[in-house]
mmCIF file of C-alpha atoms in Angstrom:
data_model
loop_
_atom_site.group_PDB
_atom_site.id
_atom_site.type_symbol
_atom_site.label_atom_id
_atom_site.label_comp_id
_atom_site.label_asym_id
_atom_site.label_seq_id
_atom_site.Cartn_x
_atom_site.Cartn_y
_atom_site.Cartn_z
ATOM 1 C CA HIS A 1 54.593 203.351 -43.684
ATOM 2 C CA HIS A 2 56.853 204.232 -40.838
ATOM 3 C CA ALA A 3 56.009 200.963 -39.022
ATOM 4 C CA ASP A 4 57.043 198.878 -42.032
ATOM 5 C CA GLU A 5 60.459 200.497 -42.132
ATOM 6 C CA ARG A 6 60.896 200.083 -38.396
ATOM 7 C CA VAL A 7 60.015 196.400 -38.538
ATOM 8 C CA ASP A 8 62.281 195.748 -41.550
ATOM 9 C CA LEU A 9 65.145 197.545 -39.865
ATOM 10 C CA HIS A 10 64.624 195.499 -36.714
ATOM 11 C CA LEU A 11 64.577 192.241 -38.691
ATOM 12 C CA SER A 12 67.743 193.054 -40.572
ATOM 13 C CA ARG A 13 69.425 193.893 -37.269
ATOM 14 C CA LEU A 14 68.351 190.529 -35.913
ATOM 15 C CA ARG A 15 69.709 188.802 -38.969
ATOM 16 C CA VAL A 16 73.072 190.515 -38.729
ATOM 17 C CA GLU A 17 73.584 190.883 -34.983
ATOM 18 C CA MET A 18 71.927 187.828 -33.557
ATOM 19 C CA GLY A 19 72.795 185.413 -36.335
ATOM 20 C CA LEU A 20 69.383 183.786 -35.871
ATOM 21 C CA ALA A 21 68.532 180.674 -37.868
ATOM 22 C CA PRO A 22 66.578 181.467 -41.077
ATOM 23 C CA GLN A 23 63.428 179.657 -39.870
ATOM 24 C CA THR A 24 63.488 181.546 -36.554
ATOM 25 C CA LEU A 25 63.844 184.814 -38.405
ATOM 26 C CA GLU A 26 61.027 183.848 -40.742
ATOM 27 C CA ALA A 27 58.812 183.052 -37.747
ATOM 28 C CA TYR A 28 59.636 186.407 -36.139
ATOM 29 C CA ALA A 29 59.020 188.190 -39.410
ATOM 30 C CA SER A 30 55.585 186.636 -39.837
ATOM 31 C CA ASP A 31 54.700 187.378 -36.190
ATOM 32 C CA LEU A 32 55.691 191.007 -36.642
ATOM 33 C CA ARG A 33 53.779 191.290 -39.925
ATOM 34 C CA ALA A 34 50.682 190.033 -38.113
ATOM 35 C CA PHE A 35 51.230 192.590 -35.347
ATOM 36 C CA ARG A 36 51.736 195.338 -37.908
ATOM 37 C CA SER A 37 48.428 194.595 -39.640
ATOM 38 C CA TYR A 38 46.742 194.604 -36.207
ATOM 39 C CA LEU A 39 48.140 198.123 -35.663
ATOM 40 C CA GLU A 40 46.755 199.191 -39.031
ATOM 41 C CA GLU A 41 43.300 197.744 -38.357
ATOM 42 C CA THR A 42 43.110 199.452 -34.979
ATOM 43 C CA SER A 43 44.756 202.628 -36.370
ATOM 44 C CA LEU A 44 47.557 202.573 -33.808
ATOM 45 C CA SER A 45 51.184 203.346 -34.431
ATOM 46 C CA LEU A 46 54.345 201.888 -32.919
ATOM 47 C CA SER A 47 54.798 205.095 -30.960
ATOM 48 C CA SER A 48 51.248 205.237 -29.568
ATOM 49 C CA VAL A 49 50.522 201.554 -28.860
ATOM 50 C CA ASP A 50 50.434 200.796 -25.136
ATOM 51 C CA GLU A 51 50.404 197.842 -22.765
ATOM 52 C CA ALA A 52 46.617 197.406 -22.939
ATOM 53 C CA ASP A 53 46.660 197.335 -26.757
ATOM 54 C CA ILE A 54 49.271 194.615 -26.770
ATOM 55 C CA ALA A 55 47.414 192.624 -24.132
ATOM 56 C CA ALA A 56 44.286 192.914 -26.312
ATOM 57 C CA TYR A 57 46.319 191.668 -29.260
ATOM 58 C CA LEU A 58 47.455 188.581 -27.304
ATOM 59 C CA VAL A 59 43.857 187.915 -26.299
ATOM 60 C CA SER A 60 42.851 188.068 -29.973
ATOM 61 C CA LEU A 61 45.548 185.485 -30.778
ATOM 62 C CA SER A 62 44.297 183.186 -28.081
ATOM 63 C CA ARG A 63 40.721 183.580 -29.381
ATOM 64 C CA ARG A 64 41.969 182.500 -32.792
ATOM 65 C CA GLY A 65 43.105 179.309 -31.106
ATOM 66 C CA LEU A 66 46.852 179.920 -30.942
ATOM 67 C CA SER A 67 48.581 177.825 -28.303
ATOM 68 C CA ALA A 68 50.183 179.533 -25.301
ATOM 69 C CA ARG A 69 53.488 178.616 -26.868
ATOM 70 C CA SER A 70 52.790 180.440 -30.151
ATOM 71 C CA GLN A 71 51.427 183.405 -28.228
ATOM 72 C CA ALA A 72 54.656 183.479 -26.215
ATOM 73 C CA ARG A 73 56.659 183.510 -29.462
ATOM 74 C CA HIS A 74 54.543 186.391 -30.807
ATOM 75 C CA LEU A 75 55.127 188.296 -27.584
ATOM 76 C CA ALA A 76 58.877 187.598 -27.759
ATOM 77 C CA ALA A 77 58.993 189.008 -31.284
ATOM 78 C CA ILE A 78 57.049 192.118 -30.258
ATOM 79 C CA ARG A 79 59.149 192.546 -27.111
ATOM 80 C CA GLY A 80 62.331 192.490 -29.196
ATOM 81 C CA LEU A 81 60.942 195.121 -31.529
ATOM 82 C CA PHE A 82 60.067 197.519 -28.693
ATOM 83 C CA ARG A 83 63.382 196.991 -26.929
ATOM 84 C CA SER A 84 65.173 198.054 -30.075
ATOM 85 C CA LEU A 85 62.848 201.061 -30.441
ATOM 86 C CA VAL A 86 63.709 202.103 -26.891
ATOM 87 C CA ASP A 87 67.428 201.604 -27.609
ATOM 88 C CA GLU A 88 67.124 203.842 -30.640
ATOM 89 C CA ARG A 89 65.193 206.400 -28.577
ATOM 90 C CA ALA A 90 62.239 206.024 -30.929
ATOM 91 C CA ARG A 91 60.111 205.318 -27.844
ATOM 92 C CA PRO A 92 60.535 206.438 -24.244
ATOM 93 C CA ASN A 93 59.277 203.140 -22.814
ATOM 94 C CA ASP A 94 58.711 199.483 -23.606
ATOM 95 C CA PRO A 95 54.975 198.698 -23.404
ATOM 96 C CA THR A 96 55.651 194.948 -23.193
ATOM 97 C CA GLU A 97 57.671 195.285 -20.003
ATOM 98 C CA LEU A 98 54.922 194.315 -17.591
ATOM 99 C CA LEU A 99 53.231 191.695 -19.746
ATOM 100 C CA VAL A 100 53.525 188.157 -18.450
ATOM 101 C CA ASN A 101 54.581 185.475 -20.855
ATOM 102 C CA PRO A 102 51.472 183.512 -21.916
ATOM 103 C CA SER A 103 53.270 180.196 -21.441
ATOM 104 C CA ALA A 104 53.823 181.167 -17.806
ATOM 105 C CA PHE A 105 50.099 180.990 -17.096
ATOM 106 C CA ARG A 106 49.453 178.015 -14.874
ATOM 107 C CA LYS A 107 46.655 175.874 -16.168
ATOM 108 C CA LEU A 108 43.825 176.523 -13.757
ATOM 109 C CA PRO A 109 41.840 173.458 -12.843
ATOM 110 C CA GLU A 110 38.764 173.246 -15.024
ATOM 111 C CA ALA A 111 35.822 174.409 -12.937
ATOM 112 C CA LEU A 112 33.026 172.052 -12.041
ATOM 113 C CA SER A 113 29.782 172.895 -13.789
ATOM 114 C CA GLN A 114 26.981 174.242 -11.611
ATOM 115 C CA ASP A 115 25.166 170.957 -12.114
ATOM 116 C CA GLU A 116 28.196 168.986 -10.870
ATOM 117 C CA VAL A 117 28.444 171.197 -7.804
ATOM 118 C CA LEU A 118 24.773 170.615 -7.001
ATOM 119 C CA ARG A 119 25.245 166.863 -7.361
ATOM 120 C CA LEU A 120 28.272 166.996 -5.080
ATOM 121 C CA LEU A 121 26.445 169.058 -2.447
ATOM 122 C CA SER A 122 23.557 166.639 -2.354
ATOM 123 C CA ALA A 123 25.794 163.536 -2.231
ATOM 124 C CA PRO A 124 25.776 163.232 1.581
ATOM 125 C CA GLN A 125 22.314 161.700 1.948
ATOM 126 C CA GLY A 126 20.274 160.818 5.016
ATOM 127 C CA ASP A 127 20.238 161.681 8.703
ATOM 128 C CA ALA A 128 23.391 160.032 9.965
ATOM 129 C CA PRO A 129 25.502 162.443 12.047
ATOM 130 C CA ARG A 130 28.293 162.186 9.471
ATOM 131 C CA ALA A 131 26.047 163.066 6.557
ATOM 132 C CA ILE A 132 24.715 166.087 8.446
ATOM 133 C CA ARG A 133 28.257 167.275 9.175
ATOM 134 C CA ASP A 134 29.458 166.663 5.617
ATOM 135 C CA ARG A 135 26.530 168.545 4.117
ATOM 136 C CA ALA A 136 27.372 171.525 6.309
ATOM 137 C CA MET A 137 31.066 171.385 5.381
ATOM 138 C CA LEU A 138 30.539 171.001 1.631
ATOM 139 C CA HIS A 139 27.920 173.730 1.506
ATOM 140 C CA LEU A 140 30.101 176.124 3.473
ATOM 141 C CA LEU A 141 33.183 175.346 1.404
ATOM 142 C CA TYR A 142 31.390 176.054 -1.865
ATOM 143 C CA ALA A 143 29.211 178.894 -0.575
ATOM 144 C CA SER A 144 32.173 180.841 0.720
ATOM 145 C CA GLY A 145 35.128 179.685 -1.366
ATOM 146 C CA LEU A 146 37.179 178.904 1.736
ATOM 147 C CA ARG A 147 40.583 177.242 1.579
ATOM 148 C CA VAL A 148 40.375 173.773 3.072
ATOM 149 C CA SER A 149 42.785 174.834 5.840
ATOM 150 C CA GLU A 150 40.399 177.695 6.676
ATOM 151 C CA LEU A 151 37.407 175.350 6.751
ATOM 152 C CA VAL A 152 38.943 172.816 9.128
ATOM 153 C CA GLY A 153 40.483 175.618 11.210
ATOM 154 C CA LEU A 154 37.157 177.389 11.654
ATOM 155 C CA GLU A 155 36.267 178.139 15.311
ATOM 156 C CA LEU A 156 32.871 178.734 16.879
ATOM 157 C CA MET A 157 33.583 182.405 17.461
ATOM 158 C CA ASP A 158 34.237 182.848 13.704
ATOM 159 C CA LEU A 159 30.645 181.929 12.875
ATOM 160 C CA ASN A 160 27.875 184.490 12.763
ATOM 161 C CA LEU A 161 24.760 182.488 12.009
ATOM 162 C CA GLY A 162 22.336 185.308 12.697
ATOM 163 C CA GLU A 163 23.897 187.526 10.033
ATOM 164 C CA GLY A 164 24.987 184.664 7.806
ATOM 165 C CA PHE A 165 28.732 185.128 7.546
ATOM 166 C CA VAL A 166 32.031 183.660 8.703
ATOM 167 C CA SER A 167 35.050 185.659 9.733
ATOM 168 C CA ILE A 168 38.180 184.061 8.302
ATOM 169 C CA LEU A 169 41.740 184.446 9.455
ATOM 170 C CA GLY A 170 43.474 183.939 6.112
ATOM 171 C CA LYS A 171 47.061 183.938 4.916
ATOM 172 C CA GLY A 172 49.260 186.646 6.415
ATOM 173 C CA SER A 173 46.831 186.798 9.389
ATOM 174 C CA LYS A 174 44.429 189.007 7.465
ATOM 175 C CA ARG A 175 40.786 188.746 8.467
ATOM 176 C CA ARG A 176 38.023 188.770 5.928
ATOM 177 C CA ILE A 177 34.249 188.495 6.229
ATOM 178 C CA VAL A 178 32.592 186.002 3.909
ATOM 179 C CA PRO A 179 28.809 185.713 3.601
ATOM 180 C CA PHE A 180 27.018 182.413 2.979
ATOM 181 C CA SER A 181 23.581 181.449 1.736
ATOM 182 C CA PHE A 182 20.487 180.791 3.838
ATOM 183 C CA GLU A 183 20.620 177.128 2.862
ATOM 184 C CA THR A 184 24.232 176.866 4.044
ATOM 185 C CA GLY A 185 23.279 178.508 7.327
ATOM 186 C CA GLU A 186 20.539 175.913 7.827
ATOM 187 C CA ALA A 187 22.964 173.061 7.165
ATOM 188 C CA ILE A 188 25.439 174.474 9.695
ATOM 189 C CA GLU A 189 22.744 175.084 12.309
ATOM 190 C CA ARG A 190 21.463 171.553 12.025
ATOM 191 C CA TYR A 191 24.981 170.180 12.474
ATOM 192 C CA LEU A 192 25.574 172.415 15.529
ATOM 193 C CA ARG A 193 22.257 171.409 17.037
ATOM 194 C CA GLU A 194 22.176 167.674 16.373
ATOM 195 C CA VAL A 195 25.733 166.468 15.834
ATOM 196 C CA ARG A 196 28.442 168.602 17.333
ATOM 197 C CA PRO A 197 27.242 168.209 20.954
ATOM 198 C CA LEU A 198 27.684 164.421 20.598
ATOM 199 C CA TRP A 199 31.345 164.775 19.658
ATOM 200 C CA ALA A 200 32.577 167.934 21.393
ATOM 201 C CA ARG A 201 34.845 167.710 24.390
ATOM 202 C CA PRO A 202 34.458 170.579 26.872
ATOM 203 C CA ALA A 203 36.152 173.789 25.706
ATOM 204 C CA GLU A 204 36.545 172.465 22.137
ATOM 205 C CA ARG A 205 36.655 175.491 19.831
ATOM 206 C CA ALA A 206 36.784 173.873 16.382
ATOM 207 C CA VAL A 207 33.469 173.906 14.527
ATOM 208 C CA PHE A 208 33.881 170.690 12.546
ATOM 209 C CA LEU A 209 34.647 167.555 14.518
ATOM 210 C CA THR A 210 34.828 163.834 13.840
ATOM 211 C CA SER A 211 33.239 160.962 15.746
ATOM 212 C CA ARG A 212 36.703 160.439 17.256
ATOM 213 C CA ARG A 213 36.039 163.667 19.152
ATOM 214 C CA GLY A 214 38.728 165.810 17.598
ATOM 215 C CA PRO A 215 38.800 168.453 14.867
ATOM 216 C CA MET A 216 38.527 167.254 11.278
ATOM 217 C CA THR A 217 41.892 167.165 9.480
ATOM 218 C CA ARG A 218 42.628 168.392 5.968
ATOM 219 C CA GLN A 219 43.558 164.900 4.822
ATOM 220 C CA ALA A 220 40.343 163.383 6.146
ATOM 221 C CA PHE A 221 38.252 166.062 4.489
ATOM 222 C CA TRP A 222 40.133 165.595 1.216
ATOM 223 C CA LYS A 223 39.305 161.865 1.204
ATOM 224 C CA LEU A 224 35.725 162.550 2.083
ATOM 225 C CA ILE A 225 35.223 165.012 -0.759
ATOM 226 C CA ARG A 226 36.741 162.517 -3.250
ATOM 227 C CA ASN A 227 34.372 159.782 -2.146
ATOM 228 C CA TYR A 228 31.333 162.026 -2.523
ATOM 229 C CA ALA A 229 32.502 163.095 -5.974
ATOM 230 C CA ARG A 230 32.667 159.437 -6.994
ATOM 231 C CA GLU A 231 29.185 158.838 -5.606
ATOM 232 C CA ALA A 232 27.900 161.880 -7.500
ATOM 233 C CA GLY A 233 29.337 160.409 -10.697
ATOM 234 C CA ILE A 234 31.761 163.280 -11.304
ATOM 235 C CA GLU A 235 34.624 162.223 -13.573
ATOM 236 C CA LYS A 236 36.858 165.240 -12.847
ATOM 237 C CA ASP A 237 39.249 165.081 -9.966
ATOM 238 C CA VAL A 238 37.464 166.962 -7.199
ATOM 239 C CA SER A 239 39.807 168.653 -4.784
ATOM 240 C CA PRO A 240 38.836 171.323 -2.262
ATOM 241 C CA HIS A 241 40.904 173.742 -4.360
ATOM 242 C CA ARG A 242 38.868 172.913 -7.424
ATOM 243 C CA LEU A 243 35.684 173.651 -5.506
ATOM 244 C CA ARG A 244 37.161 177.026 -4.518
ATOM 245 C CA HIS A 245 38.049 177.687 -8.159
ATOM 246 C CA SER A 246 34.507 176.708 -9.205
ATOM 247 C CA PHE A 247 33.041 179.065 -6.588
ATOM 248 C CA ALA A 248 35.021 181.958 -8.111
ATOM 249 C CA THR A 249 34.201 180.992 -11.684
ATOM 250 C CA HIS A 250 30.469 180.683 -10.998
ATOM 251 C CA LEU A 251 30.351 184.051 -9.252
ATOM 252 C CA LEU A 252 32.156 185.728 -12.148
ATOM 253 C CA ARG A 253 29.951 184.029 -14.733
ATOM 254 C CA ASN A 254 26.922 185.326 -12.918
ATOM 255 C CA GLY A 255 28.174 188.881 -13.022
ATOM 256 C CA ALA A 256 29.976 189.336 -9.713
ATOM 257 C CA ASP A 257 32.616 192.061 -9.624
ATOM 258 C CA LEU A 258 36.156 190.745 -9.987
ATOM 259 C CA ARG A 259 37.346 192.722 -6.963
ATOM 260 C CA VAL A 260 34.560 191.391 -4.799
ATOM 261 C CA VAL A 261 35.455 187.824 -5.724
ATOM 262 C CA GLN A 262 39.092 188.624 -5.023
ATOM 263 C CA MET A 263 38.111 189.860 -1.576
ATOM 264 C CA LEU A 264 35.912 186.845 -0.828
ATOM 265 C CA LEU A 265 38.741 184.496 -1.767
ATOM 266 C CA GLY A 266 41.190 186.480 0.350
ATOM 267 C CA HIS A 267 43.601 187.047 -2.547
ATOM 268 C CA SER A 268 45.697 190.139 -2.354
ATOM 269 C CA ASP A 269 46.287 189.694 -6.067
ATOM 270 C CA ILE A 270 43.998 187.976 -8.490
ATOM 271 C CA GLY A 271 46.630 186.400 -10.798
#
C-alpha cells in the first residue's frame, strides 16, 4: 500500500514541521483517509490521479451533503499531500493546482421555476401602452438572457424581427446574435406598432421608451420588474440578473449545450 505510506509520511511531516494542533491534524488525517479509500474504489494511485479525478471526488463530497467549507478543508488536505509529493519528486506535477477552492464559489441566485417565470411574463395585463411595452421587455429579457443594460440600450437597428433575433453589443464591445421565440417577436411587434410611435421623438434610436418620451432607464426597469413579481405572487427577490440566471438554468435543464448557453449569455468564460 504505497499510498498508505505516502499519506502517513506526509502526516508525520505535518506534525513535526508545521506544529499543527492535534485536532487539525486529526481532521487532515481523516480527510486523507477518505481520499485514499476513494482512490482504492476507483483503482487510481497517487501517481496516476489527475485534476478531473480530484474534481469528481469533490463533487462526490458535495453530493454527500458536505458544506463548501468542509469540501475546502478536504481540498486543502489533498493539496498539501500533492505539494509534498512534488517536492519529493514523487510526482512531476500537482493535479490540484488549477482547482478552485469550493468556498470561493459565489452563491448563484436560486433560479426562478419555469412556472414562476410564466407568471411573471403574464403579469403585465391588458391593453394599456405600458402593459404592452412591459410584456415585450420581459419576454425579450427572458427569451434572450440579456443583461438589463443591454435591454435598455437596445437600438432599432439591433432588432431583426423577420429572422427573430437581436444583435447585442456586449461587454468588451463584442457583438453576439441572440435568437428569440415567435411569441416574443409578436410582443415586440405589437409594442413597435401600437406604442412606440406615441412616445418616440424624431430620430430616437432606443427601442424601449417611456411615456416621458425618453429611453427606459435601468433603475426604472428594475422597479417595474419588482412590482410585477409582487403581483405574480413570487416570494423570491426578482432582479433582472436572476431572470438571466433562470434563462440559463432552464436552457441547460432542457438539454441545451453549455457552450451555446455561454455564447447566448455573452460570457467569455462560464464560471
